[in-house]
CSV table of C-alpha atoms in Angstrom, one decimal:
chain,number,residue,atom,x,y,z
A,7,MET,CA,-5.9,16.0,-45.6
A,8,LYS,CA,-6.5,12.2,-44.7
A,9,LYS,CA,-2.7,12.3,-44.0
A,10,ILE,CA,-3.0,15.5,-41.7
A,11,THR,CA,-6.1,13.6,-39.9
A,12,SER,CA,-4.0,10.3,-39.7
A,13,ILE,CA,-1.2,12.3,-37.6
A,14,ILE,CA,-3.6,14.0,-35.3
A,15,LEU,CA,-5.2,10.7,-34.6
A,16,PHE,CA,-2.2,8.8,-33.9
A,17,LEU,CA,-0.7,11.7,-31.6
A,18,LEU,CA,-3.8,11.9,-29.7
A,19,SER,CA,-3.6,7.9,-29.1
A,20,ILE,CA,-0.1,8.3,-27.7
A,21,VAL,CA,-1.2,10.9,-25.5
A,22,THR,CA,-4.2,8.9,-24.1
A,23,TYR,CA,-1.7,5.7,-23.8
A,24,CYS,CA,0.6,8.0,-21.7
A,25,GLN,CA,-2.2,9.2,-19.7
A,26,ASN,CA,-3.5,5.8,-19.0
A,27,ASN,CA,-0.3,3.9,-18.5
A,28,ASP,CA,1.4,6.6,-16.4
A,29,GLY,CA,4.2,4.0,-15.8
A,30,PHE,CA,2.3,2.4,-13.2
A,31,THR,CA,3.8,-0.9,-13.8
A,32,LYS,CA,7.1,0.3,-12.3
A,33,ARG,CA,5.4,1.3,-9.0
A,34,LEU,CA,3.0,-1.3,-8.9
A,35,LYS,CA,3.4,-4.7,-6.8
A,36,ALA,CA,0.8,-7.4,-6.0
A,37,ILE,CA,0.6,-10.6,-4.0
A,38,ASN,CA,-2.0,-13.2,-4.9
A,39,SER,CA,-3.2,-15.3,-2.1
A,40,LYS,CA,-5.8,-18.3,-2.4
A,41,THR,CA,-8.9,-16.1,-2.7
A,42,LYS,CA,-7.9,-12.6,-2.4
A,43,THR,CA,-5.2,-10.3,-4.5
A,44,TYR,CA,-3.5,-7.4,-2.5
A,45,TYR,CA,-1.8,-4.3,-4.2
A,46,ASN,CA,0.2,-1.4,-3.5
A,47,VAL,CA,1.3,1.6,-5.4
A,48,ASP,CA,1.7,5.3,-4.8
A,49,GLY,CA,1.3,4.6,-1.0
A,50,VAL,CA,-2.2,3.1,-1.2
A,51,ASP,CA,-3.0,-0.6,-0.1
A,52,PHE,CA,-5.9,-2.3,-1.9
A,53,SER,CA,-7.4,-5.7,-2.7
A,54,SER,CA,-9.7,-7.5,-5.0
A,55,GLU,CA,-11.6,-10.7,-3.9
A,56,THR,CA,-14.1,-12.4,-6.4
A,57,PHE,CA,-17.4,-14.3,-5.0
A,58,SER,CA,-19.4,-16.9,-7.0
A,59,TYR,CA,-22.7,-14.8,-6.5
A,60,ASP,CA,-24.8,-13.0,-8.6
A,61,PHE,CA,-25.3,-9.3,-8.5
A,62,SER,CA,-28.6,-9.5,-6.7
A,63,GLU,CA,-29.8,-7.8,-3.4
A,64,LYS,CA,-29.8,-11.2,-1.6
A,65,SER,CA,-26.3,-11.8,-2.4
A,66,LEU,CA,-25.1,-8.4,-1.9
A,67,LYS,CA,-26.6,-8.3,1.5
A,68,LYS,CA,-25.0,-11.3,2.6
A,69,LEU,CA,-21.6,-9.8,1.3
A,70,TYR,CA,-22.2,-6.5,3.3
A,71,ARG,CA,-22.4,-8.6,6.5
A,72,LYS,CA,-19.3,-10.2,5.6
A,73,PHE,CA,-17.4,-6.9,5.2
A,74,SER,CA,-19.3,-5.3,8.2
A,75,ILE,CA,-21.4,-2.9,5.7
A,76,LYS,CA,-24.3,-2.0,7.7
A,77,GLU,CA,-27.5,-1.2,6.4
A,78,GLU,CA,-27.3,2.6,7.3
A,79,ASP,CA,-24.2,3.0,5.3
A,80,LEU,CA,-24.6,4.8,2.0
A,81,LYS,CA,-24.3,2.8,-0.8
A,82,ILE,CA,-23.9,4.9,-4.0
A,83,LYS,CA,-23.7,3.6,-7.8
A,84,ASP,CA,-20.9,5.0,-9.6
A,85,ASP,CA,-22.0,6.1,-12.9
A,86,SER,CA,-18.2,6.8,-13.9
A,87,LEU,CA,-17.7,3.0,-14.2
A,88,ASN,CA,-18.7,0.8,-17.0
A,89,PHE,CA,-19.8,-1.8,-14.4
A,90,ASN,CA,-22.7,-2.4,-12.3
A,91,ASN,CA,-21.8,-1.4,-8.7
A,92,PHE,CA,-22.2,0.1,-5.3
A,93,HIS,CA,-19.7,2.4,-3.7
A,94,ILE,CA,-19.1,2.5,0.3
A,95,THR,CA,-17.0,4.7,2.3
A,96,LYS,CA,-16.5,4.2,5.9
A,97,SER,CA,-14.0,6.4,8.0
A,98,VAL,CA,-12.1,5.7,11.4
A,99,LYS,CA,-10.6,8.6,13.5
A,100,LEU,CA,-7.1,7.8,14.5
A,101,THR,CA,-6.2,11.4,15.6
A,102,GLU,CA,-7.6,15.0,15.6
A,103,ASN,CA,-6.3,15.3,12.0
A,104,LEU,CA,-6.0,12.1,10.7
A,105,ASN,CA,-8.8,9.5,9.6
A,106,ALA,CA,-8.3,6.2,8.1
A,107,ILE,CA,-10.7,5.7,5.0
A,108,ASN,CA,-11.9,2.1,3.9
A,109,SER,CA,-13.5,2.6,0.3
A,110,PHE,CA,-15.6,-0.4,-0.7
A,111,TYR,CA,-16.7,-1.3,-4.3
A,112,PHE,CA,-19.2,-4.3,-5.0
A,113,VAL,CA,-18.9,-4.6,-8.6
A,114,GLU,CA,-20.7,-6.9,-11.2
A,115,ASP,CA,-17.7,-8.3,-13.0
A,116,LYS,CA,-17.7,-9.5,-16.8
A,117,ASN,CA,-18.4,-13.0,-15.6
A,118,LYS,CA,-21.6,-11.7,-14.0
A,119,THR,CA,-20.2,-12.8,-10.3
A,120,ILE,CA,-19.3,-10.2,-7.6
A,121,THR,CA,-15.7,-8.8,-7.3
A,122,ILE,CA,-15.0,-6.4,-4.2
A,123,PHE,CA,-12.6,-4.0,-3.9
A,124,TRP,CA,-11.1,-2.3,-1.0
A,125,PHE,CA,-8.8,0.9,-0.9
A,126,GLY,CA,-7.1,2.0,2.1
A,127,PHE,CA,-6.6,6.0,2.1
A,128,TYR,CA,-6.0,8.6,5.0
A,129,ASN,CA,-8.2,11.7,5.3
A,130,LYS,CA,-9.8,11.4,1.7
A,131,ASN,CA,-10.1,8.6,-0.8
A,132,ASP,CA,-9.2,9.5,-4.3
A,133,GLU,CA,-12.1,8.1,-6.6
A,134,VAL,CA,-10.0,8.6,-9.9
A,135,PHE,CA,-7.3,6.5,-8.5
A,136,GLU,CA,-9.8,3.8,-7.5
A,137,ARG,CA,-11.8,3.9,-10.8
A,138,LYS,CA,-8.3,3.5,-12.8
A,139,TYR,CA,-7.2,0.3,-11.0
A,140,ILE,CA,-10.9,-1.3,-10.9
A,141,ASN,CA,-11.0,-1.1,-14.5
A,142,ARG,CA,-7.2,-2.2,-14.8
A,143,ILE,CA,-7.9,-5.1,-12.9
A,144,LEU,CA,-11.2,-6.3,-14.4
A,145,ASN,CA,-9.9,-5.7,-17.8
A,146,LYS,CA,-7.0,-7.8,-17.1
A,147,GLU,CA,-4.3,-4.9,-17.8
A,148,ILE,CA,-2.2,-5.9,-14.8
A,149,PRO,CA,1.0,-7.4,-16.0
A,150,GLN,CA,2.1,-10.5,-14.4
A,151,GLU,CA,5.6,-9.1,-13.6
A,152,VAL,CA,4.4,-7.0,-11.1
A,153,PHE,CA,3.2,-9.8,-8.6
A,154,GLU,CA,5.5,-11.2,-6.5
A,155,SER,CA,6.1,-15.0,-5.3
A,156,ILE,CA,4.5,-15.9,-1.9
A,157,THR,CA,7.9,-17.7,-1.1
A,158,ILE,CA,10.7,-15.3,-1.1
A,159,ASP,CA,14.6,-15.5,-0.8
A,160,SER,CA,15.1,-12.1,-2.6
A,161,ILE,CA,12.7,-8.9,-3.3
A,162,ASP,CA,12.8,-6.0,-6.0
A,163,PHE,CA,13.5,-3.2,-3.8
A,164,ALA,CA,12.6,0.1,-5.9
A,165,GLY,CA,14.8,-1.3,-8.9
A,166,ARG,CA,17.5,-3.4,-7.1
A,167,ALA,CA,17.4,-7.0,-6.3
A,168,ILE,CA,18.1,-7.9,-2.4
A,169,ILE,CA,18.8,-11.2,-1.2
A,170,LEU,CA,17.3,-12.2,1.8
A,171,SER,CA,17.4,-15.1,4.5
A,172,ASN,CA,14.8,-17.8,4.1
A,173,SER,CA,13.4,-17.0,7.2
A,174,CYS,CA,11.9,-13.7,5.9
A,175,TYR,CA,8.1,-13.6,4.7
A,176,TRP,CA,5.6,-11.1,3.5
A,177,THR,CA,3.1,-9.9,6.0
A,178,ASN,CA,1.5,-7.7,3.2
A,179,VAL,CA,2.5,-6.1,-0.3
A,180,ASN,CA,6.0,-4.4,0.3
A,181,THR,CA,6.0,-5.5,3.6
A,182,ILE,CA,9.0,-7.8,4.9
A,183,GLN,CA,9.2,-9.4,8.3
A,184,CYS,CA,12.5,-11.3,9.0
A,185,PRO,CA,12.1,-12.3,12.6
A,186,TYR,CA,15.0,-11.1,14.8
A,187,ASN,CA,16.6,-9.5,11.8
A,188,GLY,CA,14.2,-6.5,11.2
A,189,GLU,CA,11.3,-5.2,9.1
A,190,MET,CA,10.3,-2.9,6.6
A,191,ASN,CA,7.5,-1.7,4.3
A,192,TRP,CA,7.8,0.6,1.4
A,193,SER,CA,5.8,2.3,-1.5
A,194,ILE,CA,6.8,3.3,-4.8
A,195,HIS,CA,5.5,6.8,-5.6
A,196,LYS,CA,4.9,9.1,-8.7
A,197,THR,CA,6.3,12.2,-6.8
A,198,ILE,CA,8.3,13.2,-3.8
A,199,GLU,CA,5.1,14.9,-2.2
A,200,SER,CA,3.4,11.7,-2.4
A,201,ALA,CA,6.1,10.0,-0.8
A,202,GLN,CA,6.6,12.4,1.8
A,203,GLN,CA,2.9,12.4,2.8
A,204,SER,CA,2.6,9.0,3.0
A,205,ILE,CA,5.3,8.7,5.2
A,206,GLN,CA,4.2,11.4,7.5
A,207,ASN,CA,1.0,9.5,7.6
A,208,GLN,CA,2.6,6.4,8.8
A,209,PHE,CA,4.4,8.3,11.6
A,210,THR,CA,1.5,10.2,12.8
A,211,SER,CA,-0.7,6.8,13.0
A,212,THR,CA,2.2,5.5,14.9
A,213,LYS,CA,2.8,8.5,17.3
A,214,TYR,CA,-0.9,8.5,18.4
A,215,GLN,CA,-1.7,4.6,18.5
A,216,LYS,CA,-2.7,3.2,21.8
A,217,GLY,CA,-0.7,0.5,23.4
A,218,GLY,CA,3.1,2.3,24.0
A,219,LYS,CA,4.6,5.6,23.9
A,220,ILE,CA,7.8,7.4,21.9
A,221,ILE,CA,10.2,8.0,24.2
A,222,ASN,CA,12.9,9.4,21.8
A,223,GLU,CA,12.5,11.3,18.4
A,224,GLU,CA,15.1,13.0,16.3
A,225,ASP,CA,16.1,13.5,12.8
A,226,VAL,CA,19.2,11.9,11.6
A,227,ASP,CA,21.3,11.9,8.5
A,228,ILE,CA,21.5,8.4,6.7
A,229,LEU,CA,22.6,6.9,3.5
A,230,PHE,CA,19.3,5.3,1.8
A,231,GLU,CA,20.5,3.2,-1.1
A,232,GLY,CA,23.4,5.4,-1.4
A,233,THR,CA,21.4,8.7,-1.3
A,234,GLU,CA,22.0,11.0,1.3
A,235,THR,CA,18.8,12.0,3.0
A,236,LYS,CA,17.3,12.4,6.5
A,237,ALA,CA,15.1,10.1,8.4
A,238,LYS,CA,12.8,10.7,11.4
A,239,ARG,CA,13.7,8.1,14.1
A,240,ILE,CA,12.0,7.2,17.0
A,241,ILE,CA,12.1,4.5,19.9
A,242,TYR,CA,8.7,3.2,20.8
A,243,ASP,CA,8.4,2.0,24.3
A,244,PHE,CA,6.2,-1.1,25.1
A,245,THR,CA,7.4,-1.5,28.8
A,246,GLY,CA,4.6,-2.4,31.2
A,247,VAL,CA,2.1,-2.7,28.2
A,248,LYS,CA,0.2,-5.7,27.2
A,249,SER,CA,0.6,-5.9,23.2
A,250,LEU,CA,0.4,-8.7,21.1
A,251,LEU,CA,3.2,-7.1,19.0
A,252,ALA,CA,5.7,-7.1,21.6
A,253,GLY,CA,4.4,-10.2,23.3
A,254,VAL,CA,5.2,-12.0,20.0
A,255,SER,CA,8.6,-10.5,19.5
A,256,GLY,CA,9.6,-10.4,23.1
A,257,GLY,CA,10.9,-7.0,22.8
A,258,LYS,CA,10.3,-4.1,25.0
A,259,THR,CA,11.3,-1.1,22.6
A,260,LEU,CA,11.1,-0.9,18.9
A,261,THR,CA,13.2,1.7,16.9
A,262,ILE,CA,11.7,3.0,13.6
A,263,TYR,CA,12.9,4.9,10.9
A,264,TYR,CA,10.6,6.8,8.4
A,265,VAL,CA,12.3,8.0,5.1
A,266,ALA,CA,11.1,9.5,1.9
A,267,SER,CA,13.7,9.8,-0.9
A,268,LYS,CA,14.4,9.6,-4.6
A,269,VAL,CA,15.8,6.2,-5.2
A,270,ARG,CA,17.3,5.8,-8.7
A,271,GLU,CA,14.4,6.8,-11.0
A,272,ASN,CA,11.5,6.2,-8.3
A,273,TYR,CA,10.5,8.0,-5.3
A,274,VAL,CA,10.3,5.8,-2.3
A,275,SER,CA,8.4,5.8,0.9
A,276,CYS,CA,9.9,3.1,3.7
A,277,CYS,CA,9.3,2.5,7.4
A,278,LEU,CA,12.1,0.2,8.8
A,279,SER,CA,12.1,-1.2,12.2
A,280,PHE,CA,13.7,-3.4,14.8
A,281,TRP,CA,13.4,-4.7,18.3
A,282,ASN,CA,15.7,-4.0,21.2
A,283,ASN,CA,16.4,-8.0,21.4
A,284,ASP,CA,16.9,-8.2,17.5
A,285,VAL,CA,20.4,-9.2,16.1
A,286,LYS,CA,22.5,-6.0,15.4
A,287,THR,CA,25.3,-5.6,12.8
A,288,GLU,CA,28.4,-3.6,13.7
A,289,SER,CA,26.4,-0.2,12.4
A,290,GLY,CA,23.6,-0.9,15.4
A,291,LEU,CA,21.0,-1.8,12.7
A,292,ALA,CA,19.1,-4.8,12.3
A,293,PRO,CA,20.8,-7.0,9.4
A,294,LEU,CA,17.4,-6.1,7.2
A,295,LEU,CA,17.7,-2.3,7.5
A,296,ASN,CA,21.6,-2.6,6.8
A,297,LYS,CA,20.8,-3.7,3.3
A,298,VAL,CA,19.2,-0.4,2.4
A,299,MET,CA,20.1,2.1,4.9
A,300,GLN,CA,23.6,3.3,6.8
A,301,ILE,CA,23.7,5.8,9.4
A,302,LYS,CA,26.0,8.8,8.7
A,303,ASN,CA,28.4,9.5,11.6
């Protein structure tokens, strides 16, 4: 009987481990700055930042102001977390059918200081996801291998190392800017449906933002990391528009590709772009884009 009980407990522990682990370390990437840590996984950007304040009303009010949390914003304690906390959700309307959701957790951590978590979603936040990563971070379960160096000469792109020029730099987790050579952002997902939804949200957000207009939109056949798939290609025109983005680049049009595809054992959403005045290879793509995709003729 004891042997049977031991076997059952062993099997249950394996199931629990698999449910809790869910292979997240293969999809999660993070960058440490001086004061804040940024993360990306499954198409979700989030961050954590710790302040040397006690979890008191006075301290919280000070931090609420810092993060533009108003007095009338609803603050709810999430009893599903094993840490004292307040949860605030704020929504910004982007289009008729798309809202940007900012989800904040003000948490009393194990050191009795306040760690603030921010999660960015479209349309609806995922509290199960949020709790999972809050616990993983506060319990120090994030392995060092997921952290990227701030200075880079190569990137891990869905399991393949890609060498970059010294001029390239991070603008966010999994977002690379190579001046006059292109830019791309990507995320690793658990499912293809998640990747497709993520890239659709990016496209919709771009399509309806102010400051320019789409002058061409089409689906094109491409090879993405050696896999045949389709990408949505748009040309976004900034002509005659005062835009900080266009002003910095000096360009007038931005060509953008939106891709969701299986890459090796991963599912990837990826947005790639270049300006009309960027360097082009023989393929017509900027050098950075050419490292991961080719247009099929």
